[in-house]
Tab-separated table of C-alpha atoms and ligand atoms in Angstrom:
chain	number	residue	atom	x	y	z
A	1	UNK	CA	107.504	127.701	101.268
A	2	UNK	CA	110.095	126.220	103.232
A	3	UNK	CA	112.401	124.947	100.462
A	4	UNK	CA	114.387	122.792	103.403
A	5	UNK	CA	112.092	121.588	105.267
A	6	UNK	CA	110.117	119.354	102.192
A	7	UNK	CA	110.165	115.701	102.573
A	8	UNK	CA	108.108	113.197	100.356
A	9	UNK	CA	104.251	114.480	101.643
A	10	UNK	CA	101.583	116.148	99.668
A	11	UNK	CA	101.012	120.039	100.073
A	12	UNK	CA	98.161	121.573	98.569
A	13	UNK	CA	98.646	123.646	95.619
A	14	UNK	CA	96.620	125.995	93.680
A	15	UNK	CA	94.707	123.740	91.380
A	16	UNK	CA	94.656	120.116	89.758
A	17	UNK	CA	93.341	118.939	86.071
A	18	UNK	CA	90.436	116.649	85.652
A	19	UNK	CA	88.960	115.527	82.524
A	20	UNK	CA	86.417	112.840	82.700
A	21	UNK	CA	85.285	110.222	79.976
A	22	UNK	CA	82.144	109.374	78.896
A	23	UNK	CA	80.799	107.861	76.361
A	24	UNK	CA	83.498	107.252	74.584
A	25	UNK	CA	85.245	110.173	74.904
A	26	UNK	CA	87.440	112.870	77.037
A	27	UNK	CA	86.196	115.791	78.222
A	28	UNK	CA	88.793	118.963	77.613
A	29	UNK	CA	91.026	119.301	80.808
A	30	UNK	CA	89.924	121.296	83.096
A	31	UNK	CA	91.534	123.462	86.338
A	32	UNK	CA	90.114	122.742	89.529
A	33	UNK	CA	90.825	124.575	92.924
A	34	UNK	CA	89.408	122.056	94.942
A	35	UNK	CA	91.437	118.885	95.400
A	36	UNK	CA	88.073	116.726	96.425
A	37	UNK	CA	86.284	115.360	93.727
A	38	UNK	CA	82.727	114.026	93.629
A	39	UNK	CA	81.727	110.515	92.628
A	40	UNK	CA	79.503	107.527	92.557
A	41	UNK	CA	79.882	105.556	96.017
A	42	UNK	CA	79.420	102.496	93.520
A	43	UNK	CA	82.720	103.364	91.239
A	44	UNK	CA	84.269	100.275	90.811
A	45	UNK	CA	88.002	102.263	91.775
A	46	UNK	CA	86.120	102.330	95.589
A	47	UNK	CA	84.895	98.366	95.223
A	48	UNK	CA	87.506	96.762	93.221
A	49	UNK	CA	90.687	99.026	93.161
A	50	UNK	CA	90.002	99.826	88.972
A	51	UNK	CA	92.623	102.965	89.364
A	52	UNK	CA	96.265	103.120	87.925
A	53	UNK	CA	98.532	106.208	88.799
A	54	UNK	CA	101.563	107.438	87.649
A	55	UNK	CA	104.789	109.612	89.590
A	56	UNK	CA	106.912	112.229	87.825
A	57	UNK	CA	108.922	115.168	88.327
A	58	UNK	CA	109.783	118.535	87.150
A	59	UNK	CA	113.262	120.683	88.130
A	60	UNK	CA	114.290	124.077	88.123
A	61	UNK	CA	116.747	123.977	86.382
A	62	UNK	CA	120.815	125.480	86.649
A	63	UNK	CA	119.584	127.743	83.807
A	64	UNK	CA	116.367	128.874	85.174
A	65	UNK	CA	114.421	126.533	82.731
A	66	UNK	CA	111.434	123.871	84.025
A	67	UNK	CA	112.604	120.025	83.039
A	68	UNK	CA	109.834	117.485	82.996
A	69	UNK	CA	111.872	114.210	83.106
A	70	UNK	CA	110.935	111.652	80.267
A	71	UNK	CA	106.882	112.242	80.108
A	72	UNK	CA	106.127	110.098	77.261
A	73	UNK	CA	107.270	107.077	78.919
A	74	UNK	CA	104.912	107.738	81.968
A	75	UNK	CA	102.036	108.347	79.564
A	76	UNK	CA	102.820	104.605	77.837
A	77	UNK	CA	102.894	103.036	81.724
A	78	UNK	CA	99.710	104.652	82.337
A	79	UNK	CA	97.826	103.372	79.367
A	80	UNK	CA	99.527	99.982	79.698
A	81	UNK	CA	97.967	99.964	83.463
A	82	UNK	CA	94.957	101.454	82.482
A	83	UNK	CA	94.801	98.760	79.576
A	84	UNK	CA	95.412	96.047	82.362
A	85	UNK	CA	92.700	97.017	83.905
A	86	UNK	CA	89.951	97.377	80.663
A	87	UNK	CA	89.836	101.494	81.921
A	88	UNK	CA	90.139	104.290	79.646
A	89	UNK	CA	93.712	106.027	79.892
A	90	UNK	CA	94.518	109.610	77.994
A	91	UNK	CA	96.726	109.447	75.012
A	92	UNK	CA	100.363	111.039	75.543
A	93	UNK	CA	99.379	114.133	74.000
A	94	UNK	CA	96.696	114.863	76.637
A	95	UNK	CA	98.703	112.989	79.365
A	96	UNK	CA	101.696	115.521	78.937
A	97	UNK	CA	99.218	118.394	77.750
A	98	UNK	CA	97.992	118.037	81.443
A	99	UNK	CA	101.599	117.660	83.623
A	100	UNK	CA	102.675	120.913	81.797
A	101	UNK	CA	99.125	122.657	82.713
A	102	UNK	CA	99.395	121.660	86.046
A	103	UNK	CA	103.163	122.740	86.557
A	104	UNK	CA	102.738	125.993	84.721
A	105	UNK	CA	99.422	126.919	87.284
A	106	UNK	CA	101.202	126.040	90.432
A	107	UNK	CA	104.458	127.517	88.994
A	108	UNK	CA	105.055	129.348	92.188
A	109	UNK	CA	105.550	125.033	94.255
A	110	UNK	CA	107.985	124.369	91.936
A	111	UNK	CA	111.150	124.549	93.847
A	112	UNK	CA	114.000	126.820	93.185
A	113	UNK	CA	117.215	125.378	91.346
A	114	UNK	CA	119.957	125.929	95.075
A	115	UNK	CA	117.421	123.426	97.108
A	116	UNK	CA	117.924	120.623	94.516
A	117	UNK	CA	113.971	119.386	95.437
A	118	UNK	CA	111.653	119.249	92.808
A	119	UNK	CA	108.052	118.701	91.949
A	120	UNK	CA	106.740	115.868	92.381
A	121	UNK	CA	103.255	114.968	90.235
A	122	UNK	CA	100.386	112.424	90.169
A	123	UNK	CA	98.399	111.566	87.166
A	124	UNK	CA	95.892	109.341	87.810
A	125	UNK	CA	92.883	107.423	85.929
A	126	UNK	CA	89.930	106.107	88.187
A	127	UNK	CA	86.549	103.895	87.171
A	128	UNK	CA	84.034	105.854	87.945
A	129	UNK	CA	79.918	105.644	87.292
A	130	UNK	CA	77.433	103.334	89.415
A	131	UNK	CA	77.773	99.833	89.292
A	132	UNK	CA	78.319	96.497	91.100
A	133	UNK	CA	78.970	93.862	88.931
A	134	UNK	CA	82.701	92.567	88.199
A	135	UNK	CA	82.933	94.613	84.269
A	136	UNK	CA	85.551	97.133	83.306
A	137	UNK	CA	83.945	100.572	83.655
A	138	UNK	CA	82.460	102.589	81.168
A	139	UNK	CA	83.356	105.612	82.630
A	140	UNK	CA	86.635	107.173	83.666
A	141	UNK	CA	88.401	110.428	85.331
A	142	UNK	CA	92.068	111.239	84.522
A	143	UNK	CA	93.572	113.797	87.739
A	144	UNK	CA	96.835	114.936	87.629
A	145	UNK	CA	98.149	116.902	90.982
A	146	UNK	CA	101.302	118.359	91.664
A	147	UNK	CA	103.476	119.260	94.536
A	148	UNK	CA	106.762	120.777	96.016
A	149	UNK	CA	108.965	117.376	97.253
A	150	UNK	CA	112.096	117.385	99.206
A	151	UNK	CA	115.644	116.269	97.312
A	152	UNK	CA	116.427	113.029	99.518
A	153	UNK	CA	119.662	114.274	98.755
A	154	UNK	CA	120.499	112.922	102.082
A	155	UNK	CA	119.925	109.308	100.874
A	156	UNK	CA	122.459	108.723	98.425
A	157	UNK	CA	125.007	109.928	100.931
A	158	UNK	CA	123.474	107.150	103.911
A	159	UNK	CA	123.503	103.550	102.981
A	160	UNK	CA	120.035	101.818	104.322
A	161	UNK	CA	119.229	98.898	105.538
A	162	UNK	CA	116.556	96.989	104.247
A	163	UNK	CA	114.579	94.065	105.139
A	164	UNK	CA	113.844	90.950	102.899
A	165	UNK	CA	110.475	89.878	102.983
A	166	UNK	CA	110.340	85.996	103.816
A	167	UNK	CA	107.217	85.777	105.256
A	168	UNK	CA	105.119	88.305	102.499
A	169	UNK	CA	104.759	88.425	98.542
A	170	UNK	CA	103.550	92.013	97.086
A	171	UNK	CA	102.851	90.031	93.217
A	172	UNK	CA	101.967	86.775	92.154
A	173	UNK	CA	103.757	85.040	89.085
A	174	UNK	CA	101.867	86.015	85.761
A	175	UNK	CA	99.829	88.510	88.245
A	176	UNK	CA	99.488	92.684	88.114
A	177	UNK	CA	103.367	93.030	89.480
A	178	UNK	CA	104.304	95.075	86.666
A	179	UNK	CA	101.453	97.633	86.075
A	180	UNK	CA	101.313	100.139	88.292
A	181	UNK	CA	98.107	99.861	89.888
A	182	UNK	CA	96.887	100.831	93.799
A	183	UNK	CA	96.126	96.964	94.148
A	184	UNK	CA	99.882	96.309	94.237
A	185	UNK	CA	100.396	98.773	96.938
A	186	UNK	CA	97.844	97.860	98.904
A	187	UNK	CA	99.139	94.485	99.113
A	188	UNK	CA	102.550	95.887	99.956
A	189	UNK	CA	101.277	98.218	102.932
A	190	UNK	CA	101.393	96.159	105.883
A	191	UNK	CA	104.904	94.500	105.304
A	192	UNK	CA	105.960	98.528	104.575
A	193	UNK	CA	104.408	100.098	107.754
A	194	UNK	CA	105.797	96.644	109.971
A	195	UNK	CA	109.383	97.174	108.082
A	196	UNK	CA	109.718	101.150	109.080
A	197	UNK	CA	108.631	100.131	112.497
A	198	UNK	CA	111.810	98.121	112.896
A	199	UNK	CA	113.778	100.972	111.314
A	200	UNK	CA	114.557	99.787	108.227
A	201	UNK	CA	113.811	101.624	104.739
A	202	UNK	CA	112.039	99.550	102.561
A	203	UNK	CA	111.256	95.779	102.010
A	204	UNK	CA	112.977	93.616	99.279
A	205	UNK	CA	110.803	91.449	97.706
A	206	UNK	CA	111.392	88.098	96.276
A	207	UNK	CA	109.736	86.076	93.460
A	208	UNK	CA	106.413	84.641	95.089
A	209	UNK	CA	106.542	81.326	93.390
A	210	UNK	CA	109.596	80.124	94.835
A	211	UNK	CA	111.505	82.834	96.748
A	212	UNK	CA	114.730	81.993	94.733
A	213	UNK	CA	115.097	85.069	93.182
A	214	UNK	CA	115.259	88.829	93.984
A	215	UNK	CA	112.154	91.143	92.648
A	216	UNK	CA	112.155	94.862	93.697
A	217	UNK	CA	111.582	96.517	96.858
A	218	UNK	CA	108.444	98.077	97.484
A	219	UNK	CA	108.017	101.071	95.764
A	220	UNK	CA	111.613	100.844	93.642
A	221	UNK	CA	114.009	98.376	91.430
A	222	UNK	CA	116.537	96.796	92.377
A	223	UNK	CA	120.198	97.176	90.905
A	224	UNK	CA	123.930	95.967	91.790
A	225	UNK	CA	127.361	96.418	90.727
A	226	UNK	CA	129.821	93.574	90.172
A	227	UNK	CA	133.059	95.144	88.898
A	228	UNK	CA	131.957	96.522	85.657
A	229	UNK	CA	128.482	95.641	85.387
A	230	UNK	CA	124.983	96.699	86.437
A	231	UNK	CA	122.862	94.083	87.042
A	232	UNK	CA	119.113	94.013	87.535
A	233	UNK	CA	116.587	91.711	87.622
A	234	UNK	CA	114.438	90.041	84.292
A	235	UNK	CA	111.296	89.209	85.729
A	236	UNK	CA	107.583	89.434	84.975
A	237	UNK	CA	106.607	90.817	88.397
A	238	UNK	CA	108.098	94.373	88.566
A	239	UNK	CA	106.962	97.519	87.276
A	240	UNK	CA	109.297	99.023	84.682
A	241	UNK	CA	110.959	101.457	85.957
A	242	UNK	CA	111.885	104.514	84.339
A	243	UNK	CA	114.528	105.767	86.578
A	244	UNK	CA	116.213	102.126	85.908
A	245	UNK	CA	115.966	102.146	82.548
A	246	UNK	CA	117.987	105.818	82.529
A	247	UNK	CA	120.599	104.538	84.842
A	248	UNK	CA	121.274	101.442	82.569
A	249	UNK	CA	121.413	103.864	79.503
A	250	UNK	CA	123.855	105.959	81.564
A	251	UNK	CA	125.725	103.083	82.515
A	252	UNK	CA	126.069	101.753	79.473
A	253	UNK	CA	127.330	105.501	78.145
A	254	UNK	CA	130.258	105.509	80.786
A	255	UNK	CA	131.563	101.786	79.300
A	256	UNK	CA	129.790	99.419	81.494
A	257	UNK	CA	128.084	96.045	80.877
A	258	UNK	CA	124.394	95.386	81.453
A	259	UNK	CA	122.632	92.167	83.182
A	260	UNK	CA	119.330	92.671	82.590
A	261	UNK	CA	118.198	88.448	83.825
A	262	UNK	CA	117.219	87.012	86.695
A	263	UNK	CA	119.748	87.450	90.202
A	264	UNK	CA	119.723	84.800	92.750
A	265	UNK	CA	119.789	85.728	96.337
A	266	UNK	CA	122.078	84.273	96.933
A	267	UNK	CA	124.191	86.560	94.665
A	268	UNK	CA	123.744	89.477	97.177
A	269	UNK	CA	126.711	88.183	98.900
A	270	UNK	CA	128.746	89.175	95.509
A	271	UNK	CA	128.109	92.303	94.674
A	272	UNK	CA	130.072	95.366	95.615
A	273	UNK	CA	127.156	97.992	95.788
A	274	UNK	CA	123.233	97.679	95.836
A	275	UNK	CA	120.747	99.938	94.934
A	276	UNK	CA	117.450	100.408	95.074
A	277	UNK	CA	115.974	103.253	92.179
A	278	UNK	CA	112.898	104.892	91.089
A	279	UNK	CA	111.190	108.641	90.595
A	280	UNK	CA	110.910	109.777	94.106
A	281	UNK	CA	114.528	108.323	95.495
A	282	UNK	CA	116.556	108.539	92.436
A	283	UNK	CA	118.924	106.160	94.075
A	284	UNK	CA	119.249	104.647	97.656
A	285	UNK	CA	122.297	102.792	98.641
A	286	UNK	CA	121.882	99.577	100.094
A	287	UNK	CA	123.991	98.640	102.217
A	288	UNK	CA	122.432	96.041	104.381
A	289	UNK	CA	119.752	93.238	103.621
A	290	UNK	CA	118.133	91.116	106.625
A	291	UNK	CA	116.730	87.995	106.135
A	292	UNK	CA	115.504	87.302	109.752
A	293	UNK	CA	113.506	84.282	108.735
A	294	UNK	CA	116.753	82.685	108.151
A	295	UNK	CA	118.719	84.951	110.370
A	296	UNK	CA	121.148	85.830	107.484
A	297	UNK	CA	122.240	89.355	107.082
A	298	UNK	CA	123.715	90.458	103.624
A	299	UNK	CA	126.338	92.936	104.042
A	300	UNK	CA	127.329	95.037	101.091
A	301	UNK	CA	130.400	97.426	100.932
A	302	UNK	CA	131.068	100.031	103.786
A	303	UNK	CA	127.991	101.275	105.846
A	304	UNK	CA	128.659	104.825	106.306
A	305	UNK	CA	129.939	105.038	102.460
A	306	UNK	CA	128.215	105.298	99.161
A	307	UNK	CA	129.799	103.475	96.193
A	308	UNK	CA	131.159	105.325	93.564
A	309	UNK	CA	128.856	103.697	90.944
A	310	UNK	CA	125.799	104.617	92.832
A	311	UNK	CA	127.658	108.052	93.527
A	312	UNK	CA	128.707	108.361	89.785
A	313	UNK	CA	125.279	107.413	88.249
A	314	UNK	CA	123.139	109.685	90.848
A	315	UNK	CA	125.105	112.387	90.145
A	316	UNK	CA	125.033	111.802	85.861
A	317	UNK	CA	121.275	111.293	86.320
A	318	UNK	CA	120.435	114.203	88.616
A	319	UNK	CA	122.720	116.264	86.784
A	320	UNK	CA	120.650	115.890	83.439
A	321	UNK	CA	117.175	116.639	85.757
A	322	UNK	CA	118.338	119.827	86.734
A	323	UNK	CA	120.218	121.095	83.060
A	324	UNK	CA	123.660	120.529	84.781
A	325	UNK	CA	124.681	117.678	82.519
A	326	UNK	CA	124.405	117.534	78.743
A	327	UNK	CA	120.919	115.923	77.614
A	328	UNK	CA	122.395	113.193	75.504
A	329	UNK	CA	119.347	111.370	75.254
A	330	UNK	CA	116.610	113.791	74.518
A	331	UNK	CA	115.220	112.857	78.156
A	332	UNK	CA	113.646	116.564	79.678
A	333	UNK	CA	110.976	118.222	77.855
A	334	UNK	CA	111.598	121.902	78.789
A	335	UNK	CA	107.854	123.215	79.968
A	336	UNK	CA	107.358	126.959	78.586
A	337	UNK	CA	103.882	129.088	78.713
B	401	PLP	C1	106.928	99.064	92.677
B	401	PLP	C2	107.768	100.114	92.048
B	401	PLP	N1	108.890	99.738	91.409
B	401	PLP	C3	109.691	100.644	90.812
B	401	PLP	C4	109.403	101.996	90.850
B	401	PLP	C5	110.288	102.979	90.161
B	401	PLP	O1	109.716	103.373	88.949
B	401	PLP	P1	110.093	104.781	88.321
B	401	PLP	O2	111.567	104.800	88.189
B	401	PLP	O3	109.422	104.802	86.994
B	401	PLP	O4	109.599	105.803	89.256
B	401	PLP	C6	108.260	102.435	91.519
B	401	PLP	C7	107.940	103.858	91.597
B	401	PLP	O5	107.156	104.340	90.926
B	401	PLP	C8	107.422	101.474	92.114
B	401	PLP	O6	106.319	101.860	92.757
């Protein structure tokens, strides 16, 4: 493999786990070379987008050991998605059984400790079984996948621009904002694809109902500093992050004050560093928000310079991912044959 070269893209790798339930229960997890599964043309995750997913990692770490970064809390998401959507979801047992079977046979992706990348991996649960009519499926099929990802080390150390979305919503009030479920994404795709056409990173979403207050950005939360607080938004619509619940911990650790409530935009003006966090970015500095629909630009701190929050926390964070840091919190389950 070339270590250097990965970016956020899927490599095959030599095998994920399936397990598939039926009638009222879960098959044992099985190893699969093939990454193409076979199933009903009339599942209802091809008709009506019944799938949830889920994104973690595992490091190499400083001492040679595998870190899989706060499991648990991905298995709750997934069966609170899966829930959402009336589909069977794996308990956490089976949820982490399967990320440390799938790490462990495709051992060799997993990227050494001096190229600070990790592996990046994909649990899934999909209806599945014939049908047409508008019912939660009796019939399910958990997949977890896993593969080599680069570090985006380079982000934290280049502020982005991003663009605020004006003229697009990616969750409705009281709507499926906070599960993580392909439905959101695809709704999110075409402001995404039109944003990174006009060069900027991601798209900042506001709350649909009356586009008062900041959301999240498209595939991340959204979190500022003030002088000694972290602030991030308290609303209904976004998923919970796990990366932004660690970086609160953290920040409350090292003496700061948490705002977990609802931030104006107007507020953007105050802050002193933005950030947008979650699994596969850690953190991005913001540095720039463009509201062309009222041809407003938000300008926070210096472009070409990371803030020493974001700097402080990415580093505390990262540094427990890859054994560097002391594991306060109990976070990494250490995978071992
Ligand atoms: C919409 C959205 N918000 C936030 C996040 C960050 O969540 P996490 O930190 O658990 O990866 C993600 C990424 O999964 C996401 O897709």
């Amino acid at each position: 493999m070339n270590w250097e070269k990965l970016t956020f893209s899927y490599t095959k790798t030599n095998t994920i786990i399936c397990s598939h339930y039926k009638d009222g229960e879960w098959s044992p997890l099985e190893s699969r070379c093939d990454d193409s599964i076979s199933i009903s043309a009339l599942s209802a995750s091809l008709h009506y987008g019944i799938q949830a997913f889920e994104g973690l990692k595992a490091y190499r770490g400083k001492d040679g050991k595998i870190r899989l970064f706060r499991p648990f809390e991905n298995a709750k998401r997934l069966r609170r998605s899966a829930d959402y959507l009336g589909i069977a979801s794996p308990n956490q047992e089976m949820f982490v059984e399967a990320c440390k079977r799938v790490i462990l046979e495709n051992i060799e992706y997993l990227p050494p400790y001096e190229y600070r990348a990790s592996m990046y991996i994909r649990p899934l649960v999909i209806g599945v079984g014939a049908q047409i009519d508008l019912v939660c499926p009796q019939e399910a099929l958990f997949i977890v996948a896993a593969m080599p990802i680069g570090s985006f080390a380079g982000s934290i150390n280049r502020p982005a621009k991003v663009l605020l979305a004006q003229d697009h919503d990616r969750a409705a009030p009281l709507g499926s904002g906070s599960y993580k479920i392909g439905g959101n994404y695809a709704a999110a795709i075409y402001a995404g694809v039109k944003a990174k056409k006009e060069g900027y990173s991601s798209v900042l979403y506001l709350d649909s109902a009356k586009h008062e207050y900041i959301d999240e950005f498209s595939s991340s939360n959204f979190f500022a500093i003030r002088g000694d607080s972290y602030i991030t938004p308290d609303s209904e619509s976004v998923l919970p992050s796990i990366t932004n619940s660690s970086l609160m911990q953290l920040a409350k650790d090292s003496g700061m004050s948490i705002e977990r409530r609802r931030v104006k935009l107007d507020e953007l003006e105050t802050f002193e560093e933005v950030g947008a966090c979650g699994t596969a970015i850690v953190i991005l500095p913001v540095s720039r928000v463009d509201d062309k629909m009222n041809k407003k630009s938000y300008i926070i701190g210096d472009p070409d310079i990371t803030g020493e929050r974001c700097l402080y926390l990415y580093k505390r964070l990262t540094g427990i991912q890859f054994g560097e840091v002391r594991d306060f919190h109990n976070w990494c389950l250490i995978v071992e044959k």
